[in-house]
Coordinates of C-alpha atoms and ligand atoms in Angstrom, one line a residue:
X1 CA 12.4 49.1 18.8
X2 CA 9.2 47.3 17.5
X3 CA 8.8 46.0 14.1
X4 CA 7.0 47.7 11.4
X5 CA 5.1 46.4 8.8
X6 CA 5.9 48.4 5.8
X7 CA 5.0 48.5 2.2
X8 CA 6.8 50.7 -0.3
X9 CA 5.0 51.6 -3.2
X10 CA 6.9 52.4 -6.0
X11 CA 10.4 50.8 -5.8
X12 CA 12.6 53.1 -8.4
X13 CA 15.4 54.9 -7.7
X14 CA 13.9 56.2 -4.3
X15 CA 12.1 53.2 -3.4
X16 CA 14.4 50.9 -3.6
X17 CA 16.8 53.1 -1.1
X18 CA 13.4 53.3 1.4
X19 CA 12.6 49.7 1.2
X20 CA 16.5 48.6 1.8
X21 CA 17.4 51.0 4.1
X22 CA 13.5 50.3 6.5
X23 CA 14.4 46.8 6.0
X24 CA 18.1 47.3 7.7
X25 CA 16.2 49.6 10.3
X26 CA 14.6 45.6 11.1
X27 CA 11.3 46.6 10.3
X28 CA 9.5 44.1 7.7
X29 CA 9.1 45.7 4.0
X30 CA 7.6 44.6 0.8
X31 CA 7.9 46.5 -2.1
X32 CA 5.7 46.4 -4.8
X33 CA 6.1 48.2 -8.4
X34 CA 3.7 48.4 -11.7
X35 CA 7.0 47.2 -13.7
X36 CA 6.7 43.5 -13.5
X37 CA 10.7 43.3 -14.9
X38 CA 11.6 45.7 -12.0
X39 CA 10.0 43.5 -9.1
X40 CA 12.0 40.6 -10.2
X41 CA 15.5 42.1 -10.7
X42 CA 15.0 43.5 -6.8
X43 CA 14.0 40.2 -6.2
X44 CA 16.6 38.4 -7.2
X45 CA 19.0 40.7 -5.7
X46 CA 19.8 42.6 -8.7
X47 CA 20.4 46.4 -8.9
X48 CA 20.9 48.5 -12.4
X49 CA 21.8 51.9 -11.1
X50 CA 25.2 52.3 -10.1
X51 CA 24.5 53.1 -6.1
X52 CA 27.7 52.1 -4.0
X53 CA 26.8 49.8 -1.3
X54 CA 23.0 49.5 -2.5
X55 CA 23.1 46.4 -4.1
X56 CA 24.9 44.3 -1.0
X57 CA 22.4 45.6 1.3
X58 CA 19.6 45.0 -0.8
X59 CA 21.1 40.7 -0.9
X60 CA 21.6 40.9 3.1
X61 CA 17.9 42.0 3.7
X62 CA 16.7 39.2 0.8
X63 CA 18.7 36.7 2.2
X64 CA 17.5 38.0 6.2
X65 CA 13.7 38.0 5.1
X66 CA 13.2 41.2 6.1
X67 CA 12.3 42.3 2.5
X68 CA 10.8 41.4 -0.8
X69 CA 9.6 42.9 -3.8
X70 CA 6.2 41.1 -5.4
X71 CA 3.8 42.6 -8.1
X72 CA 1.0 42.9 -5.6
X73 CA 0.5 42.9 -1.5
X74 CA -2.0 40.9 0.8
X75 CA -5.5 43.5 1.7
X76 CA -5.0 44.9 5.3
X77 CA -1.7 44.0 6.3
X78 CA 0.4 47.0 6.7
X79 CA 1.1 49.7 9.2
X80 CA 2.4 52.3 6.8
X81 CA 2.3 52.7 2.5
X82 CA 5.4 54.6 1.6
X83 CA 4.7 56.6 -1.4
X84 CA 7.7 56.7 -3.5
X85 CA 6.4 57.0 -7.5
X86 CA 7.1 59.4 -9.6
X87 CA 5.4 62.8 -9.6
X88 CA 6.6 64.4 -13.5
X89 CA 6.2 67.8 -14.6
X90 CA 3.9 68.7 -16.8
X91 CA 4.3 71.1 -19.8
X92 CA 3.4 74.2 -17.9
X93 CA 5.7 73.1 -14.7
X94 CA 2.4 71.8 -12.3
X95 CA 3.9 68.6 -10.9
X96 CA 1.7 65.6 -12.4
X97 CA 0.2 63.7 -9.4
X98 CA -1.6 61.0 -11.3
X99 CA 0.7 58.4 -10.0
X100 CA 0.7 59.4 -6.9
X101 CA -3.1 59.4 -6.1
X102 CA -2.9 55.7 -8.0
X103 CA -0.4 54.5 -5.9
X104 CA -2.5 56.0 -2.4
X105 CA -5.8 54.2 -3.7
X106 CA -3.2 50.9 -3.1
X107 CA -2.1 52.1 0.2
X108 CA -5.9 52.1 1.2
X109 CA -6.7 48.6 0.0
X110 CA -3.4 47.7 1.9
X111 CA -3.3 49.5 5.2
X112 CA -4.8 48.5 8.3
X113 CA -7.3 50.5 10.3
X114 CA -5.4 53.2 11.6
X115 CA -2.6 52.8 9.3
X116 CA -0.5 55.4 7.8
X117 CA 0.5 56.8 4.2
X118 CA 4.0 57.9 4.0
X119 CA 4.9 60.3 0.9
X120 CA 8.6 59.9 -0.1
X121 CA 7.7 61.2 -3.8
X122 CA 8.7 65.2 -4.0
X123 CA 4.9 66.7 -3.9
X124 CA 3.7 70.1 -4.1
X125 CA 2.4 71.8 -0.9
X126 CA -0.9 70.9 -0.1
X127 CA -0.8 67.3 -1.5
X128 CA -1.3 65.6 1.9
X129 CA -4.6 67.4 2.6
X130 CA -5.0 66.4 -0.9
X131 CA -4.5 62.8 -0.5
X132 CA -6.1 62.7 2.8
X133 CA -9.8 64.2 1.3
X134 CA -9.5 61.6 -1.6
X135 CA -9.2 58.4 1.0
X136 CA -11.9 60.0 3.2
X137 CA -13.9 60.0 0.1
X138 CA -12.7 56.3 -0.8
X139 CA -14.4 55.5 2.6
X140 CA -10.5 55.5 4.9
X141 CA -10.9 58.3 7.1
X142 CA -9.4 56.2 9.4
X143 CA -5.7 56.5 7.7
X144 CA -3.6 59.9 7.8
X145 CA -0.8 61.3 5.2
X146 CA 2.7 62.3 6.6
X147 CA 5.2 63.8 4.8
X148 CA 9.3 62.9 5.2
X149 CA 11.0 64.1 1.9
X150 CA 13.6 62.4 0.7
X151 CA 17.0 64.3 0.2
X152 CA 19.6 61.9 -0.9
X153 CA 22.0 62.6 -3.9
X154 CA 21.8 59.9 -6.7
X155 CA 25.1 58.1 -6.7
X156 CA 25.5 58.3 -2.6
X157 CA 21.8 57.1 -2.3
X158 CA 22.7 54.4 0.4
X159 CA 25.3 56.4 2.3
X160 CA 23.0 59.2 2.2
X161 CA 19.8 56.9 3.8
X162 CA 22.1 55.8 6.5
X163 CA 23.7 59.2 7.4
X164 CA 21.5 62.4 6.5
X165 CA 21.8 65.2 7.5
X166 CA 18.3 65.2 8.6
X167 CA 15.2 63.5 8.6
X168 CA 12.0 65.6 8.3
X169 CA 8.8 64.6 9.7
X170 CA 5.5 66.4 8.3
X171 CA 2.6 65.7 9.8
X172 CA -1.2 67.1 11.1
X173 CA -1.5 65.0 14.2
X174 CA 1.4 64.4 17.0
X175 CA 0.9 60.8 17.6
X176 CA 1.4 59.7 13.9
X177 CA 4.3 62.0 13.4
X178 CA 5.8 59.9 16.6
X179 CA 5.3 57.2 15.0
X180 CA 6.3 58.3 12.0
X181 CA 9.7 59.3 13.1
X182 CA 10.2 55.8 15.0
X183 CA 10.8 53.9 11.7
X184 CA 14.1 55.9 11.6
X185 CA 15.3 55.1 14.9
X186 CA 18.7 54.0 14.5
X187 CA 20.0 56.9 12.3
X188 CA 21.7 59.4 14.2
X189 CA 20.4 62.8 12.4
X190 CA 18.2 65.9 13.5
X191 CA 14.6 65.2 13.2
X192 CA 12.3 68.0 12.2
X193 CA 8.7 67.2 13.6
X194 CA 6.8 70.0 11.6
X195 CA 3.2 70.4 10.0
X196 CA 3.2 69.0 6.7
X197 CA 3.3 72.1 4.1
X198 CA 6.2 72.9 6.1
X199 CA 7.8 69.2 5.3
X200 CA 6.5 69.5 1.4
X201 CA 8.0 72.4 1.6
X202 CA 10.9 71.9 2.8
X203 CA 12.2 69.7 -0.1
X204 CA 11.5 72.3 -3.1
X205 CA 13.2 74.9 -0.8
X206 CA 16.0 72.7 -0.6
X207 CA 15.9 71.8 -4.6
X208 CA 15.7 75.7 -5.8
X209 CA 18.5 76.5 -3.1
X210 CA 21.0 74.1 -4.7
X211 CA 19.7 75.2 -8.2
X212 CA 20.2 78.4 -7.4
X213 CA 23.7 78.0 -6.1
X214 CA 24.6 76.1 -9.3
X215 CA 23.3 79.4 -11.4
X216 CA 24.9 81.9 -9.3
X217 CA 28.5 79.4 -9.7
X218 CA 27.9 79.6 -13.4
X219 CA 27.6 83.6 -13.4
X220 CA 30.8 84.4 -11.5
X221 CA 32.8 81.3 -13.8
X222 CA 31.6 83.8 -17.2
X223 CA 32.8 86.8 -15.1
X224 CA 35.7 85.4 -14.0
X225 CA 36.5 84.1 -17.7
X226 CA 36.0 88.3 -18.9
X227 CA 38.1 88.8 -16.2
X228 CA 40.8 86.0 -16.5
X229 CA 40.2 85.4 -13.5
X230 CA 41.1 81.5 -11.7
X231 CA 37.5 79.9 -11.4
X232 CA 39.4 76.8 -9.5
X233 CA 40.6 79.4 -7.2
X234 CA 37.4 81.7 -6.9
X235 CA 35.1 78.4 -6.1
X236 CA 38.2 77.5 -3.4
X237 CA 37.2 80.7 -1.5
X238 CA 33.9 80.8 -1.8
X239 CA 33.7 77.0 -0.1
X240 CA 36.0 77.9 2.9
X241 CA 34.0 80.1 3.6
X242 CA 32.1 78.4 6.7
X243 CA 28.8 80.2 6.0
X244 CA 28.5 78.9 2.4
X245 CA 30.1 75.7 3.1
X246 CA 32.5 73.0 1.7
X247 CA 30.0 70.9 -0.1
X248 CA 28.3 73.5 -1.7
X249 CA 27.3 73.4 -5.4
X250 CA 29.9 75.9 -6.3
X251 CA 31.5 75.7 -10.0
X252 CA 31.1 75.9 -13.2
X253 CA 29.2 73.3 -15.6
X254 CA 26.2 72.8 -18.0
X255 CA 24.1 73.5 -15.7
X256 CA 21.7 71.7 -13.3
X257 CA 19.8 68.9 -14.8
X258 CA 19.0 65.2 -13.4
X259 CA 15.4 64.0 -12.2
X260 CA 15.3 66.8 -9.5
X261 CA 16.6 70.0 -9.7
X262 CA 15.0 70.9 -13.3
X263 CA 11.0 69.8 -12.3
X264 CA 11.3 70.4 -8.5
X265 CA 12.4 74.7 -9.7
X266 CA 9.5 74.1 -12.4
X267 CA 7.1 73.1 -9.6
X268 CA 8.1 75.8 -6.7
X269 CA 7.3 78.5 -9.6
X270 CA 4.3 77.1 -10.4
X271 CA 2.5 76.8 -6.7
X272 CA 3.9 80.2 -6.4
X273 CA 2.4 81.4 -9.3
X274 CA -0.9 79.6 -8.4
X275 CA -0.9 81.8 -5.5
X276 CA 0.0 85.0 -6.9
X277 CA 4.0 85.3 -6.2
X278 CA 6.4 86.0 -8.1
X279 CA 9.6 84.1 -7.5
X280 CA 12.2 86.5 -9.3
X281 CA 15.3 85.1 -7.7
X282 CA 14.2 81.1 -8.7
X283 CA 13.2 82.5 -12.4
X284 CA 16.7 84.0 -13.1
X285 CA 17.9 80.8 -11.8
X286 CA 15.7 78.6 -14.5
X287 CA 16.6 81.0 -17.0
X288 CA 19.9 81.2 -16.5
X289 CA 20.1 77.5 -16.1
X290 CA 18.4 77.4 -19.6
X291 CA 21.1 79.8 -21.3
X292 CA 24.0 77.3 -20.1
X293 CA 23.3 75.0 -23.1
X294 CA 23.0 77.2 -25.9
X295 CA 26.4 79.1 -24.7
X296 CA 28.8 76.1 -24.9
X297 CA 26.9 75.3 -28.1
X298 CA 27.8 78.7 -30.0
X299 CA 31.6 78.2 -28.4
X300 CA 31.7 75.3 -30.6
X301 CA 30.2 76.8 -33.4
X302 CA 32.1 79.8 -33.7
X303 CA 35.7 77.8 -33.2
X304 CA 34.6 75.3 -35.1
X305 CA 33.9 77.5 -38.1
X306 CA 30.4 76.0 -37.9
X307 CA 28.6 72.6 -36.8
X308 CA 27.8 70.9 -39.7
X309 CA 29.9 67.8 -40.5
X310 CA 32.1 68.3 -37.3
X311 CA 32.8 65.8 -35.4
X312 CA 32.4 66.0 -31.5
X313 CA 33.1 63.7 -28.7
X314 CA 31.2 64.2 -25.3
X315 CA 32.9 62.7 -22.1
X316 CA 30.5 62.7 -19.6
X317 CA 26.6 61.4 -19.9
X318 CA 25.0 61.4 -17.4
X319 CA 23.3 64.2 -15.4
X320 CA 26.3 64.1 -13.4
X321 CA 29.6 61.9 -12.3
X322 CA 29.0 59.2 -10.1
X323 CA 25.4 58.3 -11.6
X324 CA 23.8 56.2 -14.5
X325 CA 21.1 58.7 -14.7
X326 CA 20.4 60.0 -17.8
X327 CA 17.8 61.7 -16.8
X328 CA 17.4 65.7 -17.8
X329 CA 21.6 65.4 -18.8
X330 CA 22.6 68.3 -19.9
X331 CA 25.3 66.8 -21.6
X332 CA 22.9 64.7 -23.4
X333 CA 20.4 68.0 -24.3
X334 CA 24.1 69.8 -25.7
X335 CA 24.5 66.6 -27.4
X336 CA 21.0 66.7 -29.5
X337 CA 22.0 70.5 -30.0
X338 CA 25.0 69.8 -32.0
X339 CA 23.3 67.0 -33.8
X340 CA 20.6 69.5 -34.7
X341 CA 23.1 71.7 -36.4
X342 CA 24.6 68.7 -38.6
X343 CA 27.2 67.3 -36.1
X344 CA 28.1 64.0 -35.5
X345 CA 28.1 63.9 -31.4
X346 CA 30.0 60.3 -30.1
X347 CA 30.2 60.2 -26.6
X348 CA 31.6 58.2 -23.4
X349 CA 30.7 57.5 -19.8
X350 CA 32.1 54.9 -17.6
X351 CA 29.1 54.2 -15.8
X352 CA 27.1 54.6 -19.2
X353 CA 26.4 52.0 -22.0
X354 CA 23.9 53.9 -24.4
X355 CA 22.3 56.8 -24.4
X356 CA 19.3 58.0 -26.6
X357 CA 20.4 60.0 -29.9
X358 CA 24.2 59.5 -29.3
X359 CA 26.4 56.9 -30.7
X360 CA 28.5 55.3 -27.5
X361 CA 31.4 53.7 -29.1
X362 CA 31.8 52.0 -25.6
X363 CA 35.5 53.2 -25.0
X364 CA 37.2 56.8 -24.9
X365 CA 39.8 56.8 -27.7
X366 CA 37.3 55.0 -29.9
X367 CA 35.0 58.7 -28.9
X368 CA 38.0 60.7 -29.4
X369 CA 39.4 59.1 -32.6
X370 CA 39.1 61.4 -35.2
X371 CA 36.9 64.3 -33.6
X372 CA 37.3 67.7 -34.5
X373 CA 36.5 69.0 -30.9
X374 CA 36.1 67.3 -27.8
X375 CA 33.6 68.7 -24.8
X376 CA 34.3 68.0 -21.3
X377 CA 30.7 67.6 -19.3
X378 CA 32.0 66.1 -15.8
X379 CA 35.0 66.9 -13.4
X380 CA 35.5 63.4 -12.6
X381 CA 39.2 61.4 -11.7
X382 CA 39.1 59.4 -14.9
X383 CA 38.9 63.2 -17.1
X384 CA 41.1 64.8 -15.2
X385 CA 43.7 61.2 -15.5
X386 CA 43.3 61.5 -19.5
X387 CA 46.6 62.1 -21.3
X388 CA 47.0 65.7 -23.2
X389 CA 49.2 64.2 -26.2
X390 CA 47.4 60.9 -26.4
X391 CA 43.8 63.1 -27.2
X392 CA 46.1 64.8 -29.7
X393 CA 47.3 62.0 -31.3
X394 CA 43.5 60.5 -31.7
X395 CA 41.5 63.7 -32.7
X396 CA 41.5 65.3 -35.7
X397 CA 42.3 69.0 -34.4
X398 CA 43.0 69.7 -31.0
X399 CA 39.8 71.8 -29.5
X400 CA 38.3 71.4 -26.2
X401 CA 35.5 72.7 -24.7
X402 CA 36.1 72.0 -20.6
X403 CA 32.7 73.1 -19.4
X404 CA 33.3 72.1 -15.1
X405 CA 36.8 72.7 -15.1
X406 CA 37.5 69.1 -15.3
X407 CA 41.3 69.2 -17.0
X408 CA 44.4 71.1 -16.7
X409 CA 44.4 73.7 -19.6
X410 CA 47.5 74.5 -19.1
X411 CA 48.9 70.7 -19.8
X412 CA 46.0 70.7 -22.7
X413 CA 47.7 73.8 -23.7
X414 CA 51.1 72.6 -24.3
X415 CA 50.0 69.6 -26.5
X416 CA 48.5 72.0 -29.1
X417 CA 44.6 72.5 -27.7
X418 CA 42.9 75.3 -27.9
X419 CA 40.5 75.8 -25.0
X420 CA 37.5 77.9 -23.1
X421 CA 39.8 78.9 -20.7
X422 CA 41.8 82.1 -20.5
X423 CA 45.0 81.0 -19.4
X424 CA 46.7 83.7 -17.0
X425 CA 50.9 83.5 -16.4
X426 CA 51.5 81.6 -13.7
X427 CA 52.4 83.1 -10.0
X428 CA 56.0 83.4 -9.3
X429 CA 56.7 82.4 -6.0
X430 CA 59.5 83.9 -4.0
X431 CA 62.0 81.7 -4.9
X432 CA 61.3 82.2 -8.7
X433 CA 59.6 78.9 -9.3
X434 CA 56.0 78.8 -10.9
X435 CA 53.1 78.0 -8.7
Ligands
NAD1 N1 15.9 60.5 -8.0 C1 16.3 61.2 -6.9 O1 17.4 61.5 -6.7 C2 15.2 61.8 -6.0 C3 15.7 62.4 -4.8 C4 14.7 62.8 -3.9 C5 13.4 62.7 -4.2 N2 13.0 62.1 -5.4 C6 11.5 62.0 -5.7 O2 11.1 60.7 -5.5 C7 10.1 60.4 -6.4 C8 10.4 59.1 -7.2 O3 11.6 59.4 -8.0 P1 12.4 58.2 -8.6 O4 13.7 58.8 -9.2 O5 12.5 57.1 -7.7 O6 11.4 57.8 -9.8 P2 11.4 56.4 -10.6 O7 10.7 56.6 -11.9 O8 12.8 55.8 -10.6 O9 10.6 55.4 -9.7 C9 9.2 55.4 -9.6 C10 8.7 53.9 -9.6 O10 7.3 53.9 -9.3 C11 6.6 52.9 -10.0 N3 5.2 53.2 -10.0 C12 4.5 54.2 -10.7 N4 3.2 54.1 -10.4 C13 3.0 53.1 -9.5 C14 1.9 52.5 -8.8 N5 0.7 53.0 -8.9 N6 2.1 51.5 -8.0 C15 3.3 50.9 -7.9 N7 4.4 51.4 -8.5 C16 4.3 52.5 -9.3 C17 7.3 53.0 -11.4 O11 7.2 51.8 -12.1 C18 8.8 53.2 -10.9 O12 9.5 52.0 -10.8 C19 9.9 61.6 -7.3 O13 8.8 62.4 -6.7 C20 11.2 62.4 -7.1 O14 11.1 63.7 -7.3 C21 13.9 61.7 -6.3

């Protein structure tokens, strides 16, 4: 396989993933990033999200010279300008595409004649014809726009790079979506070669799916709570089931929140709207996803006897386990909430250190001593491994708000705590033991 020359602009969360994992594909990548303090952490081999496996791959490509991070790259050098900078909503949902058009203005001054733009960034349908009239009118007809969405989950990034389930290839001419594809020899995965609406949309159709499924899990957990019904049970079903599938974003929560999920829904109800559709099935989801919030919020309220003055540990920060990323928590937006209505929130996340408008006392009985209620936001090993009567002995008065599912209620039941959960009698096996 021939070497690339490849520039990533934009090294984030996403481009840090794309320039590693091109790099270990042996092609030859510089990545280059507005955030001066960025391009020299990469560069020295330094990594602040918490990515298993990122950061050891990232050294072995420093110390092999097949990658490096600078604030600028050399005029004309480059075969293809990965795109990978942020495209935020704006107020009314319209994905904000400043960045993006900045950071393909770069790819032109970069690329080669003939080269090629890459968009890795999550952009609306349309953008590539988009991009591709603005660097005809900047005088590089010469360069075309391909599409290959990124899928990977944040806190599997690397894993996910290396082994996706596929790789989709957008593009308007043949030859370039070849060529295109060829950077990713060496991955065994299914590769779409499509048109490149299809490939834009692709990856909102992907987003609003999983959204949706997270809506639809929190539905049937409030039914199942009317009903007493088992949630753990219900979601087991529902997962063996082959056509829904073992991974899928079944059970309960806060709802969906991180980077993704929240703007890329905003976005695909937007460029519908724009066009005159209606999505009903992805508004229920939004608003449903909106609700999720408030609900665990008047829980607290109404066993609390109100908010104000209450204290109330969080455990759980970040958007979900497994990640740093604070971004769109939900945990964090219940958090601001309860501080709205005159509580003091503490919280605590292993992977977390500080988090805006929360005090982070840095370890969990230090967030559990004294509080009045305690909310569980992720299902995660080191929730489910925390000890009933210790919580007890910390807090002030034993209340829990278990929002995934993430503890036993029935061991949080015998040391005192009153919880969300209806608790059914346990199933008496044949042999007249409990299961
Ligand atoms: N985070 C995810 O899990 C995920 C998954 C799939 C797709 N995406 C999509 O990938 C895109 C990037 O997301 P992210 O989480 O990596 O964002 P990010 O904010 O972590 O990274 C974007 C980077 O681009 C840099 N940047 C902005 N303008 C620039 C320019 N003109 N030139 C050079 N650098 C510039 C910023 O400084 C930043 O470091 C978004 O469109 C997002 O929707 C994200």
């Amino acid at each position: 396989m021939e070497a690339e020359r490849v520039l990533v602009i934009g090294v984030g969360r996403i481009g840090a993933v794309t320039a590693v994992g091109l790099a270990h594909l042996l092609h030859d990548v510089t990545g280059v990033d507005t955030n001066a303090g960025r391009v020299e952490e990469l560069q020295a081999g330094r990594l602040r999200e918490a990515e298993p496996g990122l950061r050891a791959a990232l050294q072995s490509a420093l110390r092999l010279r097949a990658l490096r991070f600078a604030p600028g790259a050399a005029p004309g050098g480059f075969d293809f300008a990965f795109l990978c900078v942020d495209t935020p909503p704006l107020p009314g949902g319209e994905p904000d595409l400043r960045q993006l058009f900045a950071a393909a203005e770069y790819a032109a001054r970069t690329l080669r004649p003939g080269g090629t733009v890459v968009t890795r960034s999550t952009v609306p349908p349309g953008t590539g014809d988009r991009l591709e009239a603005a660097l005809r009118a900047a005088g590089r007809g010469d360069l075309g726009v391909v599409h290959v969405p990124e899928f990977l989950r944040e806190g599997r990034a690397w894993e996910d790079f290396r082994e996706p389930d596929r790789i989709v290839v957008g593009a308007r001419d043949r030859v370039r979506c070849e060529r295109v594809a060829r950077l990713f020899a060496g991955i065994s995965a299914p590769v779409y070669r499509c048109d490149r609406v299809t490939a834009e949309l692709a990856k909102y159709a992907a987003n609003a799916f999983l959204a949706t499924t997270v809506s639809f899990a929190n539905e049937m957990a409030d039914l199942a709570a009317r009903l007493g019904a088992d949630p753990e049970v219900l979601f087991e079903t529902l997962r063996a089931d082959r056509r829904i599938g073992r991974e899928a974003y079944l059970g309960p929560g806060l709802g969906f929140g991180g980077h993704c999920l929240p703007k890329d829904t905003a976005a695909l109800e937007y460029v519908a709207a724009a066009r005159g559709l209606t999505l009903h099935q992805l508004q229920a989801t939004i608003r449903v996803n909106r609700e999720r919030v408030g609900q665990a919020a008047a829980w607290l309220d109404e066993a609390l006897g109100g908010l104000e003055g209450r204290t109330i540990a969080v455990l759980g920060l970040a958007f979900k386990p497994g990640t740093d990323d604070l971004r769109e928590s939900r945990a964090l937006a219940l958090a601001e909430a309860l501080a709205l209505h005159g509580a003091e929130v503490r919280g605590y996340d292993p992977l977390v250190r500080e988090a805006p408008g929360i005090c982070c006392p840095g370890t969990l009985p230090a967030a559990l001593e004294g509080a009045d209620a305690l909310v569980v936001a992720h299902r995660a090993d080191w929730v489910r491994a925390l000890d009933p009567c210790e919580a007890a002995a910390l807090m002030a008065r034993q209340l829990v708000y278990d929002a995934p599912g993430g503890i036993d209620h029935r061991a949080w039941a015998a040391a005192g705590f009153v919880t969300n959960r209806c608790l059914r009698e346990p199933v008496a096996a044949a042999d007249g033991s409990e299961r």
